[in-house]
Amino acid sequence: MKDGSLRARCWRFEETRGPHGRAWSVHKVNDFEVPVSDFMMPLPQLQKDMRILNIPDPADILYPSSAEPWTLTNPVKGNRWRELAEGHRVVAFPIWMYCDDTSGNKSKKWNKHNSFLFTPAGLPRSEAQKEYNMLDGIADQLEAAEKEGIWAWDCVENEPVLVLPVVLALLGDNPMQSEFACHIGLRGKLFCRICKVVGKDASDTPRGAAPGDVDEGEEVEDDASMNSNVSGASNVSANPKKKKGKRKKFVESLEQMPGTPRTRKGTMDALKTQFTASQTIGNETRVKKMRTDTGVKDTFQLYFQDLLAASYKKKRGNESRQAALDAAIEALPEHVTSPVWRIKGLDPHSDTPVEILHVVLLGFVKYFWRDLIQNQLKKDDQKELLAARLNSLDVSALGLSPLPGDTFVKYAGSLVGRDFRAIAQVAPYVIYDLVNDECRATWVALSKLIPLVWQPQIGDISTYTVRLQLASPTVY
């Protein structure tokens, strides 16, 4: 492509004498460019008209320095892409291929996992750097496959089969699964993506306060604009300007959990209500309160809500503002909510199973260990004793390598999942006289629970469930 026109790089082509008479000679030097618009006819047509034009057969091509035949393409059929395209245009699609590992840490303790990103290289920079929701395209493909199926070959039965793909579950860490479920996140007062359990602020008045909390990035309005006290907004002033709300820590107990289960229909109705409200001028504050009150937040939908709000911000006069909003509404695409709701048979609330690495090992085990090192063991000699015990502990029966006690203690904030898996199994044997009875009992309970949770295969689900239920309450 040059100066807005597609061009071909060419070699000079002239008539010569070959072993069988008249032929064509190709000079592979001093190549030049020719606009595609200057091409007169394709190879098949040239072969048909060669006698009328009194030219050699285009299939008889030679190199100028010898009588060697042309080998870069099939002289009879021409370019192989012509045959494959069956008369249609052929275009090249250059791509940028980006790769990075998921961790910047290069130690041997990390299992390297590479992620690849493909970007069309021909896109203008303004388009290439836009944010795209890949799930939108995936949902479209799943919808098409659910209607038509996908033909595949069964190598076992040795016959074609029509495959109907279904999404069994959505896997990911807690923040990603919350986003799948259009949930406000773990920092919200309605912190669970599965149910509507309400957290209780540490400084809250008794239960029954207004539900909801401010999740990361939300802004808190003052009383004058909100006309209600949104939990999580502290130090509210009379200043009408928006202020970043400080999140309060919440506490919860087993008596509060679980709450009323969230449902696919309930969340979709909440999103529809939010979007309907966002189509009215001046409703931004109301929509934010809807999110905090329900714990429902769709980042996909939020993009379009922001477009609507921005459409009339710089307009003056009610008529002008309404006209700008109406035009923005008219330009909206067909789908304005997360593509996850278009996947049939999938409920992001119940079909996002707990991801035990981040919930267990990198969750409460990590925080228990940090608390032990930073708060429970006040003296340096206690930490040195703990490190010595870890170094000397025989863990061969657990299938583990000797434990790096000094690393576990000194770098408690930088450990990885496999470290915490080992710690959870040996902690009761090395901390027994360094902590109080309550802390020791908790670590014993964890040591019983984690081997049950970390099972690659469950033989008898009924027996396993009973054992898991018996072990779980002792942790809390």
CSV table of C-alpha atoms in Angstrom, one decimal:
chain,number,residue,atom,x,y,z
A,1,MET,CA,0.0,0.0,0.0
A,2,LYS,CA,1.4,3.3,-1.0
A,3,ASP,CA,-0.2,6.7,-1.5
A,4,GLY,CA,-3.6,5.1,-0.8
A,5,SER,CA,-3.3,2.5,-3.6
A,6,LEU,CA,-2.4,-1.1,-3.5
A,7,ARG,CA,0.8,-1.9,-5.5
A,8,ALA,CA,2.6,-5.0,-6.6
A,9,ARG,CA,6.3,-5.4,-6.7
A,10,CYS,CA,7.3,-6.7,-10.2
A,11,TRP,CA,10.2,-8.1,-12.2
A,12,ARG,CA,10.8,-7.2,-15.8
A,13,PHE,CA,9.3,-9.8,-18.3
A,14,GLU,CA,10.4,-10.0,-21.9
A,15,GLU,CA,10.2,-12.4,-24.8
A,16,THR,CA,13.1,-14.8,-25.5
A,17,ARG,CA,13.9,-18.2,-27.2
A,18,GLY,CA,13.5,-21.4,-25.1
A,19,PRO,CA,14.0,-25.1,-25.8
A,20,HIS,CA,10.5,-25.4,-27.3
A,21,GLY,CA,10.4,-22.1,-29.1
A,22,ARG,CA,9.1,-18.7,-28.0
A,23,ALA,CA,9.1,-18.2,-24.2
A,24,TRP,CA,9.3,-15.5,-21.5
A,25,SER,CA,12.5,-14.4,-19.7
A,26,VAL,CA,12.3,-13.0,-16.1
A,27,HIS,CA,14.9,-10.5,-15.0
A,28,LYS,CA,15.1,-10.7,-11.2
A,29,VAL,CA,16.9,-7.4,-10.8
A,30,ASN,CA,15.8,-3.8,-10.6
A,31,ASP,CA,12.3,-4.6,-9.4
A,32,PHE,CA,9.7,-1.9,-9.6
A,33,GLU,CA,6.1,-1.2,-8.3
A,34,VAL,CA,3.0,-1.2,-10.4
A,35,PRO,CA,-0.5,-0.1,-9.1
A,36,VAL,CA,-2.9,-2.9,-9.1
A,37,SER,CA,-5.3,-0.7,-11.0
A,38,ASP,CA,-2.9,-0.8,-14.0
A,39,PHE,CA,-3.3,-4.6,-14.3
A,40,MET,CA,-5.1,-5.4,-17.5
A,41,MET,CA,-6.1,-9.1,-17.2
A,42,PRO,CA,-5.5,-12.2,-15.0
A,43,LEU,CA,-3.3,-15.1,-16.1
A,44,PRO,CA,-6.1,-17.4,-17.3
A,45,GLN,CA,-7.4,-14.7,-19.6
A,46,LEU,CA,-3.9,-13.9,-20.9
A,47,GLN,CA,-3.5,-17.6,-21.7
A,48,LYS,CA,-6.8,-17.6,-23.7
A,49,ASP,CA,-5.8,-14.4,-25.6
A,50,MET,CA,-2.1,-15.2,-26.3
A,51,ARG,CA,-2.7,-16.1,-30.0
A,52,ILE,CA,-4.8,-13.0,-30.6
A,53,LEU,CA,-2.1,-10.9,-28.9
A,54,ASN,CA,0.7,-12.9,-30.7
A,55,ILE,CA,2.7,-13.5,-27.5
A,56,PRO,CA,4.4,-16.6,-26.1
A,57,ASP,CA,2.5,-18.9,-23.8
A,58,PRO,CA,2.6,-17.3,-20.3
A,59,ALA,CA,3.3,-20.8,-18.9
A,60,ASP,CA,6.7,-20.9,-20.7
A,61,ILE,CA,8.9,-19.0,-18.2
A,62,LEU,CA,12.7,-19.1,-18.1
A,63,TYR,CA,15.5,-17.5,-16.2
A,64,PRO,CA,17.6,-15.2,-18.3
A,65,SER,CA,21.0,-16.8,-17.4
A,66,SER,CA,20.0,-20.4,-18.4
A,67,ALA,CA,17.4,-22.5,-19.8
A,68,GLU,CA,16.2,-23.6,-16.3
A,69,PRO,CA,12.4,-23.6,-15.9
A,70,TRP,CA,10.5,-21.3,-13.6
A,71,THR,CA,9.9,-22.8,-10.2
A,72,LEU,CA,8.5,-20.0,-8.0
A,73,THR,CA,4.9,-20.8,-9.1
A,74,ASN,CA,3.2,-23.4,-11.2
A,75,PRO,CA,3.5,-21.8,-14.7
A,76,VAL,CA,0.3,-23.6,-15.9
A,77,LYS,CA,-1.9,-22.8,-12.9
A,78,GLY,CA,-0.2,-19.6,-11.8
A,79,ASN,CA,-0.1,-18.5,-8.2
A,80,ARG,CA,-1.4,-21.3,-6.0
A,81,TRP,CA,-3.5,-18.8,-4.0
A,82,ARG,CA,-5.5,-18.1,-7.2
A,83,GLU,CA,-6.5,-21.8,-7.3
A,84,LEU,CA,-7.3,-21.8,-3.6
A,85,ALA,CA,-9.4,-18.6,-3.8
A,86,GLU,CA,-11.5,-20.0,-6.7
A,87,GLY,CA,-11.8,-16.6,-8.4
A,88,HIS,CA,-12.1,-14.5,-5.3
A,89,ARG,CA,-9.8,-11.8,-4.1
A,90,VAL,CA,-6.8,-12.8,-1.9
A,91,VAL,CA,-5.6,-10.4,0.8
A,92,ALA,CA,-2.7,-10.6,3.3
A,93,PHE,CA,-3.4,-10.1,7.0
A,94,PRO,CA,-0.3,-9.1,8.9
A,95,ILE,CA,-0.4,-9.4,12.6
A,96,TRP,CA,1.6,-8.3,15.6
A,97,MET,CA,2.3,-11.2,18.0
A,98,TYR,CA,3.0,-10.2,21.6
A,99,CYS,CA,4.1,-12.6,24.3
A,100,ASP,CA,4.8,-12.2,28.0
A,101,ASP,CA,5.0,-14.5,31.0
A,102,THR,CA,2.4,-14.0,33.7
A,103,SER,CA,5.1,-13.2,36.4
A,104,GLY,CA,8.1,-11.0,36.3
A,105,ASN,CA,9.8,-13.3,38.8
A,106,LYS,CA,12.5,-15.5,37.2
A,107,SER,CA,13.2,-17.8,40.1
A,108,LYS,CA,12.8,-21.6,39.6
A,109,LYS,CA,9.9,-21.6,42.1
A,110,TRP,CA,7.6,-20.1,39.5
A,111,ASN,CA,5.9,-22.2,36.8
A,112,LYS,CA,6.2,-20.1,33.7
A,113,HIS,CA,3.0,-19.6,31.9
A,114,ASN,CA,3.1,-17.5,28.7
A,115,SER,CA,0.2,-15.4,27.4
A,116,PHE,CA,0.0,-14.5,23.7
A,117,LEU,CA,-1.7,-11.5,22.2
A,118,PHE,CA,-2.4,-11.1,18.5
A,119,THR,CA,-3.2,-7.6,17.1
A,120,PRO,CA,-3.9,-6.7,13.4
A,121,ALA,CA,-0.7,-4.8,12.3
A,122,GLY,CA,-2.7,-2.9,9.6
A,123,LEU,CA,-4.9,-1.1,12.1
A,124,PRO,CA,-4.4,2.6,12.6
A,125,ARG,CA,-2.8,3.4,16.0
A,126,SER,CA,-6.0,5.0,17.2
A,127,GLU,CA,-7.9,1.8,16.6
A,128,ALA,CA,-5.2,-0.7,17.7
A,129,GLN,CA,-5.0,0.9,21.2
A,130,LYS,CA,-8.7,0.8,21.9
A,131,GLU,CA,-10.1,-1.5,24.5
A,132,TYR,CA,-12.0,-4.5,23.2
A,133,ASN,CA,-14.1,-7.0,25.0
A,134,MET,CA,-13.1,-10.4,23.6
A,135,LEU,CA,-15.9,-12.2,25.4
A,136,ASP,CA,-18.3,-10.4,23.0
A,137,GLY,CA,-16.9,-12.3,20.0
A,138,ILE,CA,-16.7,-15.5,22.0
A,139,ALA,CA,-20.3,-15.2,23.0
A,140,ASP,CA,-21.3,-14.7,19.3
A,141,GLN,CA,-19.4,-17.8,18.2
A,142,LEU,CA,-21.0,-19.9,21.0
A,143,GLU,CA,-24.4,-18.6,19.9
A,144,ALA,CA,-23.7,-19.7,16.4
A,145,ALA,CA,-22.4,-23.1,17.4
A,146,GLU,CA,-25.4,-23.7,19.6
A,147,LYS,CA,-27.7,-23.1,16.6
A,148,GLU,CA,-25.7,-25.0,13.9
A,149,GLY,CA,-23.3,-27.2,15.8
A,150,ILE,CA,-19.7,-27.8,14.8
A,151,TRP,CA,-18.8,-30.8,12.6
A,152,ALA,CA,-15.8,-32.8,13.9
A,153,TRP,CA,-14.2,-36.2,13.4
A,154,ASP,CA,-14.4,-38.8,16.1
A,155,CYS,CA,-11.1,-40.6,15.9
A,156,VAL,CA,-12.3,-43.3,18.3
A,157,GLU,CA,-15.5,-44.2,16.5
A,158,ASN,CA,-14.0,-43.3,13.2
A,159,GLU,CA,-17.0,-41.2,12.0
A,160,PRO,CA,-18.1,-37.5,11.8
A,161,VAL,CA,-20.0,-36.1,14.7
A,162,LEU,CA,-21.9,-32.9,15.3
A,163,VAL,CA,-20.5,-31.2,18.4
A,164,LEU,CA,-22.7,-28.9,20.6
A,165,PRO,CA,-20.3,-26.8,22.8
A,166,VAL,CA,-21.4,-25.8,26.2
A,167,VAL,CA,-19.6,-23.7,28.9
A,168,LEU,CA,-19.6,-25.8,32.0
A,169,ALA,CA,-18.1,-23.2,34.3
A,170,LEU,CA,-16.1,-19.9,34.4
A,171,LEU,CA,-12.7,-20.4,36.0
A,172,GLY,CA,-10.6,-17.6,37.4
A,173,ASP,CA,-9.4,-15.8,40.5
A,174,ASN,CA,-11.9,-14.0,42.7
A,175,PRO,CA,-11.8,-10.5,41.0
A,176,MET,CA,-12.2,-12.1,37.6
A,177,GLN,CA,-15.1,-14.3,38.7
A,178,SER,CA,-16.8,-11.3,40.3
A,179,GLU,CA,-16.5,-9.4,37.0
A,180,PHE,CA,-17.9,-12.4,35.1
A,181,ALA,CA,-20.9,-12.3,37.5
A,182,CYS,CA,-21.3,-8.5,37.1
A,183,HIS,CA,-20.6,-8.2,40.9
A,184,ILE,CA,-19.3,-5.1,42.5
A,185,GLY,CA,-16.2,-6.9,43.9
A,186,LEU,CA,-14.8,-8.2,47.2
A,187,ARG,CA,-14.4,-4.7,48.6
A,188,GLY,CA,-18.1,-4.0,48.4
A,189,LYS,CA,-20.3,-4.5,51.5
A,190,LEU,CA,-22.3,-7.0,49.4
A,191,PHE,CA,-19.0,-8.8,49.0
A,192,CYS,CA,-20.2,-12.2,47.7
A,193,ARG,CA,-20.8,-12.9,44.0
A,194,ILE,CA,-22.9,-16.0,44.9
A,195,CYS,CA,-25.3,-14.6,47.6
A,196,LYS,CA,-26.4,-11.3,49.0
A,197,VAL,CA,-24.7,-11.5,52.4
A,198,VAL,CA,-24.1,-8.1,53.8
A,199,GLY,CA,-20.9,-7.2,55.5
A,200,LYS,CA,-20.8,-5.1,58.6
A,201,ASP,CA,-18.4,-2.2,59.0
A,202,ALA,CA,-16.2,-2.4,62.0
A,203,SER,CA,-17.5,1.1,63.0
A,204,ASP,CA,-21.0,0.4,62.0
A,205,THR,CA,-24.0,0.9,64.1
A,206,PRO,CA,-26.0,-2.3,64.7
A,207,ARG,CA,-27.1,-4.4,61.7
A,208,GLY,CA,-29.8,-3.0,59.6
A,209,ALA,CA,-27.8,-0.1,58.2
A,210,ALA,CA,-28.2,0.8,54.6
A,211,PRO,CA,-26.7,-2.1,52.5
A,212,GLY,CA,-24.0,-1.6,50.0
A,213,ASP,CA,-20.5,-0.3,49.9
A,214,VAL,CA,-18.2,1.6,47.7
A,215,ASP,CA,-16.0,-0.7,45.6
A,216,GLU,CA,-12.6,0.2,44.2
A,217,GLY,CA,-12.8,3.3,42.0
A,218,GLU,CA,-16.4,4.3,43.0
A,219,GLU,CA,-16.9,7.9,44.1
A,220,VAL,CA,-19.0,8.9,47.1
A,221,GLU,CA,-21.5,11.7,46.9
A,222,ASP,CA,-22.3,14.0,49.8
A,223,ASP,CA,-25.6,14.0,51.6
A,224,ALA,CA,-27.0,16.9,49.5
A,225,SER,CA,-26.6,15.1,46.2
A,226,MET,CA,-27.2,11.5,47.4
A,227,ASN,CA,-30.0,12.3,49.8
A,228,SER,CA,-29.1,9.2,51.7
A,229,ASN,CA,-26.1,7.9,53.7
A,230,VAL,CA,-24.2,5.4,51.5
A,231,SER,CA,-22.3,3.1,53.7
A,232,GLY,CA,-18.6,3.4,53.3
A,233,ALA,CA,-18.5,7.2,52.8
A,234,SER,CA,-16.8,8.8,55.8
A,235,ASN,CA,-16.2,12.4,56.7
A,236,VAL,CA,-19.1,13.6,54.6
A,237,SER,CA,-18.9,17.4,54.2
A,238,ALA,CA,-21.3,20.0,52.8
A,239,ASN,CA,-19.0,20.5,49.8
A,240,PRO,CA,-21.0,19.5,46.8
A,241,LYS,CA,-17.9,18.3,45.0
A,242,LYS,CA,-17.3,14.5,44.7
A,243,LYS,CA,-14.8,13.0,47.0
A,244,LYS,CA,-13.1,9.7,47.0
A,245,GLY,CA,-14.8,7.5,49.7
A,246,LYS,CA,-12.6,5.8,52.2
A,247,ARG,CA,-13.4,2.2,52.5
A,248,LYS,CA,-14.2,0.8,55.9
A,249,LYS,CA,-13.2,-2.6,56.8
A,250,PHE,CA,-16.1,-4.9,57.3
A,251,VAL,CA,-16.4,-7.9,59.4
A,252,GLU,CA,-18.8,-10.9,59.0
A,253,SER,CA,-19.6,-14.0,60.9
A,254,LEU,CA,-21.0,-17.4,60.1
A,255,GLU,CA,-24.4,-16.3,61.4
A,256,GLN,CA,-24.6,-13.8,58.5
A,257,MET,CA,-23.7,-16.4,55.8
A,258,PRO,CA,-24.9,-17.5,53.4
A,259,GLY,CA,-27.3,-14.8,52.3
A,260,THR,CA,-30.1,-14.9,49.8
A,261,PRO,CA,-28.7,-16.6,46.6
A,262,ARG,CA,-28.1,-14.3,43.6
A,263,THR,CA,-29.8,-15.5,40.5
A,264,ARG,CA,-29.2,-14.9,36.8
A,265,LYS,CA,-32.6,-13.3,36.3
A,266,GLY,CA,-32.2,-11.1,39.4
A,267,THR,CA,-28.9,-9.7,38.2
A,268,MET,CA,-30.1,-9.2,34.6
A,269,ASP,CA,-33.2,-7.3,35.9
A,270,ALA,CA,-30.9,-5.1,38.1
A,271,LEU,CA,-28.7,-4.3,35.1
A,272,LYS,CA,-31.7,-3.5,33.0
A,273,THR,CA,-33.0,-1.2,35.7
A,274,GLN,CA,-29.6,0.6,36.0
A,275,PHE,CA,-29.3,1.1,32.3
A,276,THR,CA,-32.9,2.4,32.0
A,277,ALA,CA,-32.1,4.9,34.7
A,278,SER,CA,-28.9,6.0,33.0
A,279,GLN,CA,-31.0,7.1,29.9
A,280,THR,CA,-32.4,10.0,31.9
A,281,ILE,CA,-30.4,13.2,32.3
A,282,GLY,CA,-28.8,13.7,35.8
A,283,ASN,CA,-29.3,10.1,37.0
A,284,GLU,CA,-25.6,9.3,37.5
A,285,THR,CA,-25.8,9.5,41.3
A,286,ARG,CA,-28.9,7.4,41.4
A,287,VAL,CA,-27.3,4.7,39.2
A,288,LYS,CA,-24.2,4.6,41.4
A,289,LYS,CA,-26.4,4.1,44.5
A,290,MET,CA,-28.2,1.3,42.6
A,291,ARG,CA,-24.9,-0.5,42.2
A,292,THR,CA,-23.9,-0.1,45.9
A,293,ASP,CA,-27.3,-1.1,47.1
A,294,THR,CA,-27.5,-4.3,45.0
A,295,GLY,CA,-23.8,-5.2,44.7
A,296,VAL,CA,-24.4,-5.4,40.9
A,297,LYS,CA,-21.9,-3.7,38.6
A,298,ASP,CA,-21.3,-4.5,34.9
A,299,THR,CA,-18.0,-3.0,33.6
A,300,PHE,CA,-19.1,-3.7,30.0
A,301,GLN,CA,-22.4,-1.8,30.5
A,302,LEU,CA,-20.5,1.0,32.4
A,303,TYR,CA,-18.7,2.0,29.2
A,304,PHE,CA,-22.0,2.7,27.5
A,305,GLN,CA,-23.4,4.5,30.6
A,306,ASP,CA,-20.4,6.8,30.6
A,307,LEU,CA,-21.0,7.5,26.9
A,308,LEU,CA,-24.6,8.5,27.6
A,309,ALA,CA,-23.6,10.7,30.5
A,310,ALA,CA,-20.8,12.4,28.5
A,311,SER,CA,-23.1,13.1,25.5
A,312,TYR,CA,-24.9,16.0,27.2
A,313,LYS,CA,-22.3,17.2,29.7
A,314,LYS,CA,-21.2,20.2,27.5
A,315,LYS,CA,-24.6,21.1,26.3
A,316,ARG,CA,-26.7,24.0,27.6
A,317,GLY,CA,-30.4,24.1,27.8
A,318,ASN,CA,-32.7,21.2,28.5
A,319,GLU,CA,-33.7,20.7,24.9
A,320,SER,CA,-30.1,20.6,23.7
A,321,ARG,CA,-29.1,18.2,26.4
A,322,GLN,CA,-32.0,15.9,25.7
A,323,ALA,CA,-31.4,15.9,22.0
A,324,ALA,CA,-27.7,15.0,22.6
A,325,LEU,CA,-28.8,12.2,24.9
A,326,ASP,CA,-31.4,10.9,22.4
A,327,ALA,CA,-28.8,10.8,19.7
A,328,ALA,CA,-26.4,8.9,21.9
A,329,ILE,CA,-29.1,6.4,22.8
A,330,GLU,CA,-30.0,5.9,19.1
A,331,ALA,CA,-26.3,5.1,18.3
A,332,LEU,CA,-26.0,2.4,21.0
A,333,PRO,CA,-25.3,-1.2,19.7
A,334,GLU,CA,-27.7,-4.0,20.1
A,335,HIS,CA,-26.0,-5.5,23.2
A,336,VAL,CA,-25.1,-3.1,26.1
A,337,THR,CA,-24.7,-5.6,28.9
A,338,SER,CA,-22.0,-8.2,29.5
A,339,PRO,CA,-21.7,-10.9,26.8
A,340,VAL,CA,-21.7,-13.5,29.6
A,341,TRP,CA,-25.5,-13.3,29.8
A,342,ARG,CA,-25.8,-14.4,26.2
A,343,ILE,CA,-24.2,-17.7,26.9
A,344,LYS,CA,-27.1,-20.2,27.3
A,345,GLY,CA,-27.3,-22.5,30.3
A,346,LEU,CA,-24.7,-20.5,32.2
A,347,ASP,CA,-25.3,-18.7,35.6
A,348,PRO,CA,-22.2,-16.8,36.5
A,349,HIS,CA,-23.3,-16.8,40.2
A,350,SER,CA,-23.4,-20.5,40.6
A,351,ASP,CA,-21.1,-21.6,37.8
A,352,THR,CA,-18.0,-19.8,39.1
A,353,PRO,CA,-16.5,-22.5,41.4
A,354,VAL,CA,-14.1,-21.5,44.1
A,355,GLU,CA,-10.5,-21.2,42.9
A,356,ILE,CA,-8.7,-22.8,45.8
A,357,LEU,CA,-5.2,-21.4,45.1
A,358,HIS,CA,-6.2,-17.8,45.6
A,359,VAL,CA,-8.9,-18.4,48.2
A,360,VAL,CA,-7.1,-20.9,50.4
A,361,LEU,CA,-3.3,-20.9,50.0
A,362,LEU,CA,-3.0,-17.3,48.7
A,363,GLY,CA,-6.0,-16.3,50.8
A,364,PHE,CA,-6.4,-17.0,54.4
A,365,VAL,CA,-3.3,-19.2,54.8
A,366,LYS,CA,-1.1,-16.4,53.5
A,367,TYR,CA,-2.7,-13.8,55.8
A,368,PHE,CA,-2.5,-16.2,58.8
A,369,TRP,CA,1.2,-16.7,58.1
A,370,ARG,CA,1.9,-13.0,57.8
A,371,ASP,CA,0.0,-12.3,61.0
A,372,LEU,CA,2.0,-15.0,62.7
A,373,ILE,CA,5.4,-13.5,61.6
A,374,GLN,CA,4.5,-9.9,62.0
A,375,ASN,CA,2.2,-9.8,65.0
A,376,GLN,CA,2.3,-13.0,66.9
A,377,LEU,CA,6.0,-13.4,67.1
A,378,LYS,CA,7.2,-10.2,68.7
A,379,LYS,CA,10.8,-11.1,69.4
A,380,ASP,CA,13.6,-11.8,67.0
A,381,ASP,CA,14.7,-14.9,68.9
A,382,GLN,CA,11.2,-16.4,68.4
A,383,LYS,CA,11.5,-15.9,64.7
A,384,GLU,CA,15.0,-17.4,64.6
A,385,LEU,CA,13.7,-20.4,66.6
A,386,LEU,CA,10.8,-20.8,64.1
A,387,ALA,CA,13.2,-20.7,61.1
A,388,ALA,CA,15.5,-23.3,62.8
A,389,ARG,CA,12.6,-25.7,63.4
A,390,LEU,CA,11.5,-25.4,59.8
A,391,ASN,CA,15.0,-26.0,58.5
A,392,SER,CA,15.5,-29.1,60.7
A,393,LEU,CA,12.0,-30.6,60.1
A,394,ASP,CA,12.0,-33.9,58.2
A,395,VAL,CA,9.3,-33.5,55.5
A,396,SER,CA,10.3,-36.3,53.2
A,397,ALA,CA,7.1,-38.3,54.1
A,398,LEU,CA,5.1,-35.4,52.7
A,399,GLY,CA,6.9,-35.6,49.4
A,400,LEU,CA,8.5,-32.2,49.9
A,401,SER,CA,12.0,-30.9,49.6
A,402,PRO,CA,13.7,-29.6,52.8
A,403,LEU,CA,12.0,-26.5,53.9
A,404,PRO,CA,13.9,-23.1,53.6
A,405,GLY,CA,13.0,-21.9,57.0
A,406,ASP,CA,14.9,-18.7,56.8
A,407,THR,CA,13.1,-17.7,53.6
A,408,PHE,CA,9.7,-18.6,55.0
A,409,VAL,CA,10.2,-16.3,58.0
A,410,LYS,CA,12.3,-13.5,56.5
A,411,TYR,CA,10.3,-13.2,53.3
A,412,ALA,CA,6.8,-14.0,54.6
A,413,GLY,CA,5.3,-11.4,52.3
A,414,SER,CA,6.8,-12.8,49.1
A,415,LEU,CA,6.0,-16.5,49.3
A,416,VAL,CA,4.0,-18.4,46.6
A,417,GLY,CA,1.3,-21.0,46.7
A,418,ARG,CA,3.5,-24.1,47.0
A,419,ASP,CA,5.3,-22.5,50.0
A,420,PHE,CA,2.0,-21.9,51.8
A,421,ARG,CA,0.9,-25.5,51.0
A,422,ALA,CA,3.9,-26.8,52.8
A,423,ILE,CA,3.5,-24.3,55.7
A,424,ALA,CA,-0.1,-25.3,56.2
A,425,GLN,CA,0.9,-28.9,56.7
A,426,VAL,CA,3.8,-28.3,59.1
A,427,ALA,CA,2.8,-25.2,61.1
A,428,PRO,CA,1.3,-27.0,64.1
A,429,TYR,CA,4.6,-28.8,64.7
A,430,VAL,CA,6.8,-25.7,64.7
A,431,ILE,CA,4.6,-23.1,66.4
A,432,TYR,CA,3.1,-25.1,69.2
A,433,ASP,CA,4.8,-23.2,72.1
A,434,LEU,CA,5.2,-19.8,70.3
A,435,VAL,CA,1.6,-18.8,70.1
A,436,ASN,CA,-1.5,-18.8,72.3
A,437,ASP,CA,-4.0,-21.6,72.4
A,438,GLU,CA,-6.5,-20.0,70.0
A,439,CYS,CA,-3.9,-19.4,67.3
A,440,ARG,CA,-2.5,-22.9,67.7
A,441,ALA,CA,-6.0,-24.4,67.4
A,442,THR,CA,-6.7,-22.4,64.2
A,443,TRP,CA,-3.5,-23.7,62.6
A,444,VAL,CA,-4.4,-27.3,63.6
A,445,ALA,CA,-7.8,-26.8,62.0
A,446,LEU,CA,-6.2,-25.4,58.8
A,447,SER,CA,-3.9,-28.4,58.6
A,448,LYS,CA,-6.9,-30.7,58.7
A,449,LEU,CA,-9.0,-28.7,56.2
A,450,ILE,CA,-6.4,-28.0,53.4
A,451,PRO,CA,-5.5,-31.6,52.5
A,452,LEU,CA,-9.3,-32.2,52.1
A,453,VAL,CA,-9.6,-29.1,49.9
A,454,TRP,CA,-6.5,-29.9,47.8
A,455,GLN,CA,-7.7,-33.1,46.2
A,456,PRO,CA,-7.1,-33.7,42.5
A,457,GLN,CA,-9.7,-36.5,42.5
A,458,ILE,CA,-12.6,-37.4,44.8
A,459,GLY,CA,-13.5,-41.1,45.0
A,460,ASP,CA,-16.6,-41.0,47.1
A,461,ILE,CA,-18.3,-37.6,47.1
A,462,SER,CA,-20.7,-38.4,49.9
A,463,THR,CA,-18.0,-39.4,52.4
A,464,TYR,CA,-15.8,-36.5,51.3
A,465,THR,CA,-18.6,-34.0,51.7
A,466,VAL,CA,-19.2,-35.1,55.3
A,467,ARG,CA,-15.5,-34.9,56.2
A,468,LEU,CA,-15.3,-31.5,54.6
A,469,GLN,CA,-18.3,-30.2,56.5
A,470,LEU,CA,-16.8,-31.5,59.8
A,471,ALA,CA,-13.5,-29.8,59.2
A,472,SER,CA,-14.7,-26.4,57.9
A,473,PRO,CA,-16.5,-24.9,61.0
A,474,THR,CA,-13.4,-25.5,63.1
A,475,VAL,CA,-11.4,-23.0,61.0
A,476,TYR,CA,-13.9,-20.2,61.5
